[in-house]
XYZ file of C-alpha atoms in Angstrom:
407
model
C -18.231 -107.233 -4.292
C -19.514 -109.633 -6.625
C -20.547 -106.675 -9.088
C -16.923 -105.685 -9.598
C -15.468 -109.128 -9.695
C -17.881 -109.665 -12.608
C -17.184 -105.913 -13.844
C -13.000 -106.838 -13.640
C -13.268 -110.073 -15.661
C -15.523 -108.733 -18.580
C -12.875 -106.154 -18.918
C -9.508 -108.221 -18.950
C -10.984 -112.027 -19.523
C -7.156 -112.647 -21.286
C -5.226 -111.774 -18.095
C -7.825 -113.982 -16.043
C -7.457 -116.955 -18.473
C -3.844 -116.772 -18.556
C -3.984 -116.606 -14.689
C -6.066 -119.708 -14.374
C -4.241 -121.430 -16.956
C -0.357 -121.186 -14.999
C -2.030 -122.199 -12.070
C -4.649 -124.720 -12.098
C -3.613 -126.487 -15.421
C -0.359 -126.399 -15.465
C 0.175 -130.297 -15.687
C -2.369 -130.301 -18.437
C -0.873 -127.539 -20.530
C 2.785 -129.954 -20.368
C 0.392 -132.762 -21.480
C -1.336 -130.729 -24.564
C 1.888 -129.888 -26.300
C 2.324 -131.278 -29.676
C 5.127 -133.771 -29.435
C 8.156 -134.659 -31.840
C 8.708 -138.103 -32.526
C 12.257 -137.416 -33.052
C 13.297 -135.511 -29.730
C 11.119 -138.154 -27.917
C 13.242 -141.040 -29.032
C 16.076 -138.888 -29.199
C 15.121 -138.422 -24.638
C 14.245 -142.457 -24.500
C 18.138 -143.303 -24.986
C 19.045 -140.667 -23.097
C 17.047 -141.932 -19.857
C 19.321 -145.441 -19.784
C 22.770 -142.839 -20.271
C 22.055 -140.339 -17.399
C 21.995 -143.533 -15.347
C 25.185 -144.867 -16.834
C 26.724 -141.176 -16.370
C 26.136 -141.344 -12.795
C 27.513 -144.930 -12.147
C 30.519 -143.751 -14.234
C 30.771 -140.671 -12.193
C 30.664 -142.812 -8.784
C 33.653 -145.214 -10.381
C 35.862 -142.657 -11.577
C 35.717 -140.421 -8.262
C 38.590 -142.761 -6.857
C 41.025 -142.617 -9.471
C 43.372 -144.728 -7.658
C 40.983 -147.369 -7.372
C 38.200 -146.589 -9.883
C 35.753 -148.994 -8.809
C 32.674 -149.618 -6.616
C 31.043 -152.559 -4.668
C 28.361 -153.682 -6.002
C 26.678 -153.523 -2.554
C 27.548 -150.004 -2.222
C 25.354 -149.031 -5.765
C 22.897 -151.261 -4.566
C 21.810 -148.997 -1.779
C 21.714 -146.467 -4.246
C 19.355 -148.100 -6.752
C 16.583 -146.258 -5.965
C 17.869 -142.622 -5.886
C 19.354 -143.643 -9.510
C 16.274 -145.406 -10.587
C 17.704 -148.278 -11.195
C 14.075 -150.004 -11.004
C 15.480 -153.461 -11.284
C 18.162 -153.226 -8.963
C 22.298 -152.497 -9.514
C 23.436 -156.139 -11.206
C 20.389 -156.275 -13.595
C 21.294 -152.860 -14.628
C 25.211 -153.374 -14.982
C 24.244 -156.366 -17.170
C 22.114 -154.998 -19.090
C 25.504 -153.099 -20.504
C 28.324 -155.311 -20.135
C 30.512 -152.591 -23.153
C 30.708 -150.324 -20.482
C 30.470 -152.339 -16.906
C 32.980 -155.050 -16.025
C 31.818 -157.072 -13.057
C 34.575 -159.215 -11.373
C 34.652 -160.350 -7.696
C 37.188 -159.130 -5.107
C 38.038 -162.886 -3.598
C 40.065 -160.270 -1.063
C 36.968 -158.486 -0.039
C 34.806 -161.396 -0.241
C 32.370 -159.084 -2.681
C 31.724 -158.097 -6.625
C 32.696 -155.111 -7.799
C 32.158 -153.264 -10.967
C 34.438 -151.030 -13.223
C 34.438 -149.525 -16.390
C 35.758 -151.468 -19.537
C 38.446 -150.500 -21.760
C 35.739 -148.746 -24.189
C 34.656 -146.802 -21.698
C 37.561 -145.993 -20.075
C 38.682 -144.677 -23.746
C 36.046 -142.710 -24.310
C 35.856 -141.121 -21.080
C 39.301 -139.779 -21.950
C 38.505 -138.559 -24.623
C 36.351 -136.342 -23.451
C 38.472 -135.093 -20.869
C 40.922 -134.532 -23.511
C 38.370 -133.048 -25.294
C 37.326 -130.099 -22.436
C 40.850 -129.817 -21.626
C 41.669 -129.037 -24.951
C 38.533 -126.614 -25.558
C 39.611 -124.598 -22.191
C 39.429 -120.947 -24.073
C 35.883 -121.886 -25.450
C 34.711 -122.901 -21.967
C 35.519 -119.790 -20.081
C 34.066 -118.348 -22.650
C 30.745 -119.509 -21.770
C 30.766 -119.184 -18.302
C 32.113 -115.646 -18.647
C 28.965 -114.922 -21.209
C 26.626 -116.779 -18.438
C 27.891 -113.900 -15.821
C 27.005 -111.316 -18.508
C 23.515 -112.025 -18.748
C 23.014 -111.489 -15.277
C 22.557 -107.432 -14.485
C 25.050 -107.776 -11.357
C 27.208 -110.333 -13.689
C 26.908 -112.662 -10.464
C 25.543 -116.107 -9.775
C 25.366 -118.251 -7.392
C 27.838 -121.207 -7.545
C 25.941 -123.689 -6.789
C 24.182 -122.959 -9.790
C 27.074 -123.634 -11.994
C 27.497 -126.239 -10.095
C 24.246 -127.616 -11.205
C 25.133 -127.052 -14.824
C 28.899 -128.024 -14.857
C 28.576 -131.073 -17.060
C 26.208 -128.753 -19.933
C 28.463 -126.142 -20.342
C 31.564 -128.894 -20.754
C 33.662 -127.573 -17.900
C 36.096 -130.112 -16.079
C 34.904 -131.400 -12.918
C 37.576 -129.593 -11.093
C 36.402 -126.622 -12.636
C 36.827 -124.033 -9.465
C 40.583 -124.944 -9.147
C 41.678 -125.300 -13.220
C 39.116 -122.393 -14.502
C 37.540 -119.919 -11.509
C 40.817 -120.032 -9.464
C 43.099 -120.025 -12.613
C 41.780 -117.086 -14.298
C 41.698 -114.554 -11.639
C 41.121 -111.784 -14.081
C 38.149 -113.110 -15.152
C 36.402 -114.573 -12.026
C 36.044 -113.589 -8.259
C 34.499 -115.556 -5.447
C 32.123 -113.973 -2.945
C 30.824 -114.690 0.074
C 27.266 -114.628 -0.242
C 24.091 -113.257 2.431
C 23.303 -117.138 2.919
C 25.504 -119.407 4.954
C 28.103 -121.685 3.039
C 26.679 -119.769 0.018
C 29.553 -118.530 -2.785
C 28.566 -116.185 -5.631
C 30.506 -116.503 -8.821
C 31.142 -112.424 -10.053
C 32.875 -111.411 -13.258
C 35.548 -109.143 -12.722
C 35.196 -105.239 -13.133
C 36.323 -104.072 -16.188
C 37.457 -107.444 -17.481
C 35.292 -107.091 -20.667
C 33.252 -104.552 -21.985
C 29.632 -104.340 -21.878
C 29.243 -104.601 -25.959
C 32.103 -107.061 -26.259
C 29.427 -110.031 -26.683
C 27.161 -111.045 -29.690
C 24.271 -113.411 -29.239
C 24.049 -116.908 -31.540
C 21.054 -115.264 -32.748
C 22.593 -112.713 -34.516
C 24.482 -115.169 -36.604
C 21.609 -116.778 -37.555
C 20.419 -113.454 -39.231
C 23.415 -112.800 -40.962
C 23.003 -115.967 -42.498
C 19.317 -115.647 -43.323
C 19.368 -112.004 -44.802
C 22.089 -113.129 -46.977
C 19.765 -115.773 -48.476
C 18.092 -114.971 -51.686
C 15.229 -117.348 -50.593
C 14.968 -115.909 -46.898
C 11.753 -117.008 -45.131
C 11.841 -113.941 -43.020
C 10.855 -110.641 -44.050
C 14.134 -109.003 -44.076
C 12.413 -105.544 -42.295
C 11.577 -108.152 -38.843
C 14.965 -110.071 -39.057
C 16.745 -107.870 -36.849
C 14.367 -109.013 -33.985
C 13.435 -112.472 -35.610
C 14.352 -115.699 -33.790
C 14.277 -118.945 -36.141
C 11.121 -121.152 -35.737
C 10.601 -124.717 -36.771
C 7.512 -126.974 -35.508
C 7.079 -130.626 -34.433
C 5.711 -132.631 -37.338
C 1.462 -132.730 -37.494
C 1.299 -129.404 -35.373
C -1.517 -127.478 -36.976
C -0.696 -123.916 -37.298
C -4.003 -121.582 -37.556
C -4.087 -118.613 -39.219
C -4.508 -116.460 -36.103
C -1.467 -118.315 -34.479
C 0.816 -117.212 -37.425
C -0.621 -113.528 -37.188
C 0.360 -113.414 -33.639
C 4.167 -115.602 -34.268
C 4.545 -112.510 -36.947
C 3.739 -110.202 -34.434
C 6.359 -111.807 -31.939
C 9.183 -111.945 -34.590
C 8.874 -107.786 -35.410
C 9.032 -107.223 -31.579
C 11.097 -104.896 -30.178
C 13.420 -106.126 -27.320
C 16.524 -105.914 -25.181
C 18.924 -108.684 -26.162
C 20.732 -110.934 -23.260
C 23.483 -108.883 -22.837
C 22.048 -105.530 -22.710
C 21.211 -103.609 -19.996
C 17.773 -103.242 -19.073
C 17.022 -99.339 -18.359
C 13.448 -99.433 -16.635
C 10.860 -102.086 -17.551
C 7.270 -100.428 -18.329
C 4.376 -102.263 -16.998
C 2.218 -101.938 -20.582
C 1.278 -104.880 -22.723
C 3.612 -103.889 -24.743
C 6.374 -103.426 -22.102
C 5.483 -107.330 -20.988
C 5.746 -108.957 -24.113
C 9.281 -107.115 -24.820
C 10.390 -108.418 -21.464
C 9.310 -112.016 -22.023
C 11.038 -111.688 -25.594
C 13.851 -110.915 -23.836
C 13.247 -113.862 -21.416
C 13.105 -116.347 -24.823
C 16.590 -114.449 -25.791
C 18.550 -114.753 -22.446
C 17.186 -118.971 -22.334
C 18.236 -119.356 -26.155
C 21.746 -117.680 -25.595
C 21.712 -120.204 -22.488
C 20.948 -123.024 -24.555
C 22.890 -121.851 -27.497
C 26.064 -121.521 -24.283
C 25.840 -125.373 -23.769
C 27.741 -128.565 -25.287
C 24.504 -130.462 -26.463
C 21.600 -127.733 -26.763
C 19.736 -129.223 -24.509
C 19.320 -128.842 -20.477
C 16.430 -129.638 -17.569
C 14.371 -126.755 -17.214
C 15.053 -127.244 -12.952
C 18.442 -127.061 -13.832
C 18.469 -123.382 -15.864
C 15.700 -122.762 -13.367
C 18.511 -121.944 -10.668
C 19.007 -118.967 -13.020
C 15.849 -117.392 -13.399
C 16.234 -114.668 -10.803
C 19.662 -114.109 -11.378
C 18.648 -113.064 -15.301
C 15.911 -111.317 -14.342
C 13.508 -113.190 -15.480
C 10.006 -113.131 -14.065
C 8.464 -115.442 -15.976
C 7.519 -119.634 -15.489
C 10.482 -120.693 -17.682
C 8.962 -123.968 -18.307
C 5.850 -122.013 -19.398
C 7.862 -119.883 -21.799
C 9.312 -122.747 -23.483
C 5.815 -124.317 -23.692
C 4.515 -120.838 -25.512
C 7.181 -121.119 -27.982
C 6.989 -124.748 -29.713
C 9.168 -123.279 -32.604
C 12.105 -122.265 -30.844
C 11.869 -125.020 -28.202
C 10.856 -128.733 -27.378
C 9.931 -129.602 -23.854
C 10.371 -133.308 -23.227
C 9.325 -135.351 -20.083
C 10.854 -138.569 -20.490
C 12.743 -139.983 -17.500
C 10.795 -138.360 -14.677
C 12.554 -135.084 -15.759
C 11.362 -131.602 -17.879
C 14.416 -131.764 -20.605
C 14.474 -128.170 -22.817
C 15.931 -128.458 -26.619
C 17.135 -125.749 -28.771
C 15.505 -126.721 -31.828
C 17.184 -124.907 -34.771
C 20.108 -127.155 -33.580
C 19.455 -130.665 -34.010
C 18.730 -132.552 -37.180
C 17.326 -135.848 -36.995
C 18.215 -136.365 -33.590
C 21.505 -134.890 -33.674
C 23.661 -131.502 -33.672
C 23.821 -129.832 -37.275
C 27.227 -128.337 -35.976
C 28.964 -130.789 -33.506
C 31.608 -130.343 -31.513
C 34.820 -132.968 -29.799
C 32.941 -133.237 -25.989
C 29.385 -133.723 -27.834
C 31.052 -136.620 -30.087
C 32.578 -138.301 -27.040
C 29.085 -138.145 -25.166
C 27.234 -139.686 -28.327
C 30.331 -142.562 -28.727
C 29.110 -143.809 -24.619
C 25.644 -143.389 -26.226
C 26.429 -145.685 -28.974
C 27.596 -148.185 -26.565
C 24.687 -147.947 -24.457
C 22.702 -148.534 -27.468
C 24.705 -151.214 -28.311
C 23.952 -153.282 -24.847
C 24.516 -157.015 -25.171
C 24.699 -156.942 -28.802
C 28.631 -158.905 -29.916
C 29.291 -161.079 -26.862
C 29.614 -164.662 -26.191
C 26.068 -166.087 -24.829
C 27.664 -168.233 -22.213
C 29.136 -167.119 -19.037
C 31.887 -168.301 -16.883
C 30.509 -170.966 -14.363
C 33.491 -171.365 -12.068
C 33.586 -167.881 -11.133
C 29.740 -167.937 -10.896
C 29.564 -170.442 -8.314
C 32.693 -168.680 -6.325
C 30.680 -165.527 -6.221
C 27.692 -166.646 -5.306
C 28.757 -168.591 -2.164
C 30.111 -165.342 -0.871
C 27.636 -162.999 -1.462
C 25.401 -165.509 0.293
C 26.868 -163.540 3.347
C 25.307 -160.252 2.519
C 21.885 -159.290 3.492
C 18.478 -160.658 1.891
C 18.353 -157.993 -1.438
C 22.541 -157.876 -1.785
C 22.496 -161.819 -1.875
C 19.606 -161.981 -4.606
C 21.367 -159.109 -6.758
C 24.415 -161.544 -6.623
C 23.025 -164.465 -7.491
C 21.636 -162.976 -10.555
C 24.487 -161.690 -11.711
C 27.128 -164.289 -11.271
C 24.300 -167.317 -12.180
C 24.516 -168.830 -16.061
């Protein structure tokens, strides 16, 4: 037994490695990427607005009342990471959270401010107004599947990336009937989102990629050979990142590929080298179209994860980012794996923005912003009010109060 296990490794010690690698050092391969100062500082503000998001989200869900007790979020702190508890977080970002006390209710409350309020409008305006380009991409996400069906919960998951309204099943699935069918799926309480039959043709869609190579063969400095373009995907690489000579050879190799773009159909995959490395080209295709499909480039990996087997893909996507530094960046900040498409920012932002992107970055800029331009001293009457009747509330609700409505 030994004799062949020895005899199998001398003759495929690649597969082995690669085998080892995925499986016992996968935390270590994340770690051993080379980073990019930019994207990382780019993910550091963006830790502080997913938590803002989700507060937002949890105010504006009663639009007759759009507010919430502070108690309430407090008992969520945790889930939202709000490591400091609810007040010292709302504080911390008094542009976007008003905090006023409910002398009704006998409780503090929080709500958005007026520059909030304004710019989440404006990006509702913003999706409303961009409604053809947003069936769009959910009608191109059902054409890279081979059955042009996913589950709905997985759009679900990826609602807010691909700049649909949050009533989305009602004002775009149920609304464009020609386009989109419900199904009942194998699982219980399980929908699957199909694209009609004969609602587009199969050629009717061009990846971003291709665009890309129009552009470049057109160039009279083109970087790319213009005999690999047709296959070519654009590469760029985090600042310091040594690139050996044998690494190029094999990035040159990868470019000339061969492979079945994202939505073509797949007739028969051969199990050869060379059949594997045209189906994980294809893999990098389908995720760039995917990120390529969404409002800021970027999405988790968990997130386009719910997608995997519904693309056909095989394949660790994490992994396959990881393998391709020039095409993507893998960040880890705030507890979460966040992909980038890279040939689409510029010093931290989109090279081609669009209206919902620049209402996103203007509740970025005020979470940036933070205390900066107010008055240092508080109001002590209402302070003092406020604290006597939170006093009332249990042991952690009581301290969160008293730190927010103290001077």
């Amino acid at each position: 037994m030994s004799a062949r296990i020895l005899n199998f490794l001398s003759k495929h010690p690649f597969r082995v490695s690669l085998s080892i690698r995925s499986k016992t050092t996968s935390t270590q391969y994340v770690e051993s990427r080379a980073r990019d100062p930019t994207f990382e500082k780019l993910m550091e503000k963006y830790k502080e607005l997913l938590k803002v998001i989700s507060i937002q989200d949890l105010i504006l869900a009663n639009p007759k009342n759009p507010s919430l007790s502070i108690e309430f979020l407090s008992r969520l702190s945790q889930r939202l990471h709000l490591n400091r508890g609810a007040t010292a977080f709302l504080r911390k970002y008094p542009h976007i959270f008003d905090i006023y006390y409910d002398p009704a209710k006998s409780q503090p409350f929080c709500r958005l401010t007026d520059a909030a309020l304004d710019v989440s409008r404006q990006e509702g305006k913003a999706i409303g107004d961009s409604m053809p380009i947003v069936v769009d991409r959910l009608v191109r996400i059902l054409a890279m599947s081979a059955s042009r069906t996913v589950p709905l919960r997985a759009i679900f998951k990826v609602w807010r990336e691909l700049g649909l309204p949050d009533d989305f099943e009602d004002t775009v699935i149920a609304a464009r009937s020609n386009f989109f069918q419900l199904c009942d799926a194998h699982e219980r309480n399980t929908h699957l989102l199909k694209l009609v039959d004969g609602a587009l043709p199969s050629d009717h869609f061009k990846a971003a990629v291709e665009d890309w190579r129009v552009v470049e063969c057109c160039k009279e400095d083109c970087s790319v050979d213009r005999t690999e373009l047709q296959f070519s995907f654009r590469h760029g690489y985090p600042p310091g990142m040594r690139l050996s000579k044998n690494f190029r050879a094999k990035v040159k190799e990868w470019q000339s590929l061969q492979y079945v773009g994202p939505y073509e159909e797949v007739v028969g995959q051969k199990k050869s080298k060379a059949g594997m490395m045209a189906s994980e080209k294809r893999a990098v295709s389908i995720v760039h179209e995917f990120l390529s499909l969404t409002v800021e480039k970027m999405v988790e990996v968990e997130k386009i994860s719910q997608f995997r087997k519904w693309f056909g893909i095989d394949l660790n996507i994490r992994d396959l980012f990881l393998d391709h530094p020039g095409i993507f960046y893998l960040s880890t900040k705030g507890k979460r794996h966040t992909v980038f498409l890279r040939e689409a920012y510029e010093r931290g932002c989109l090279i081609e923005p669009n209206p919902v992107y620049d209402a996103r970055r203007k509740l970025l800029d005020l979470v940036l912003l933070g205390r900066r331009g107010l008055p240092a001293v508080n109001s002590k009457p209402q302070d003092n009010s406020s604290s006597n009747d939170v006093g009332q509330e249990d042991n952690q609700q009581r301290h969160e109060s008293h730190d927010l409505f103290s001077s």
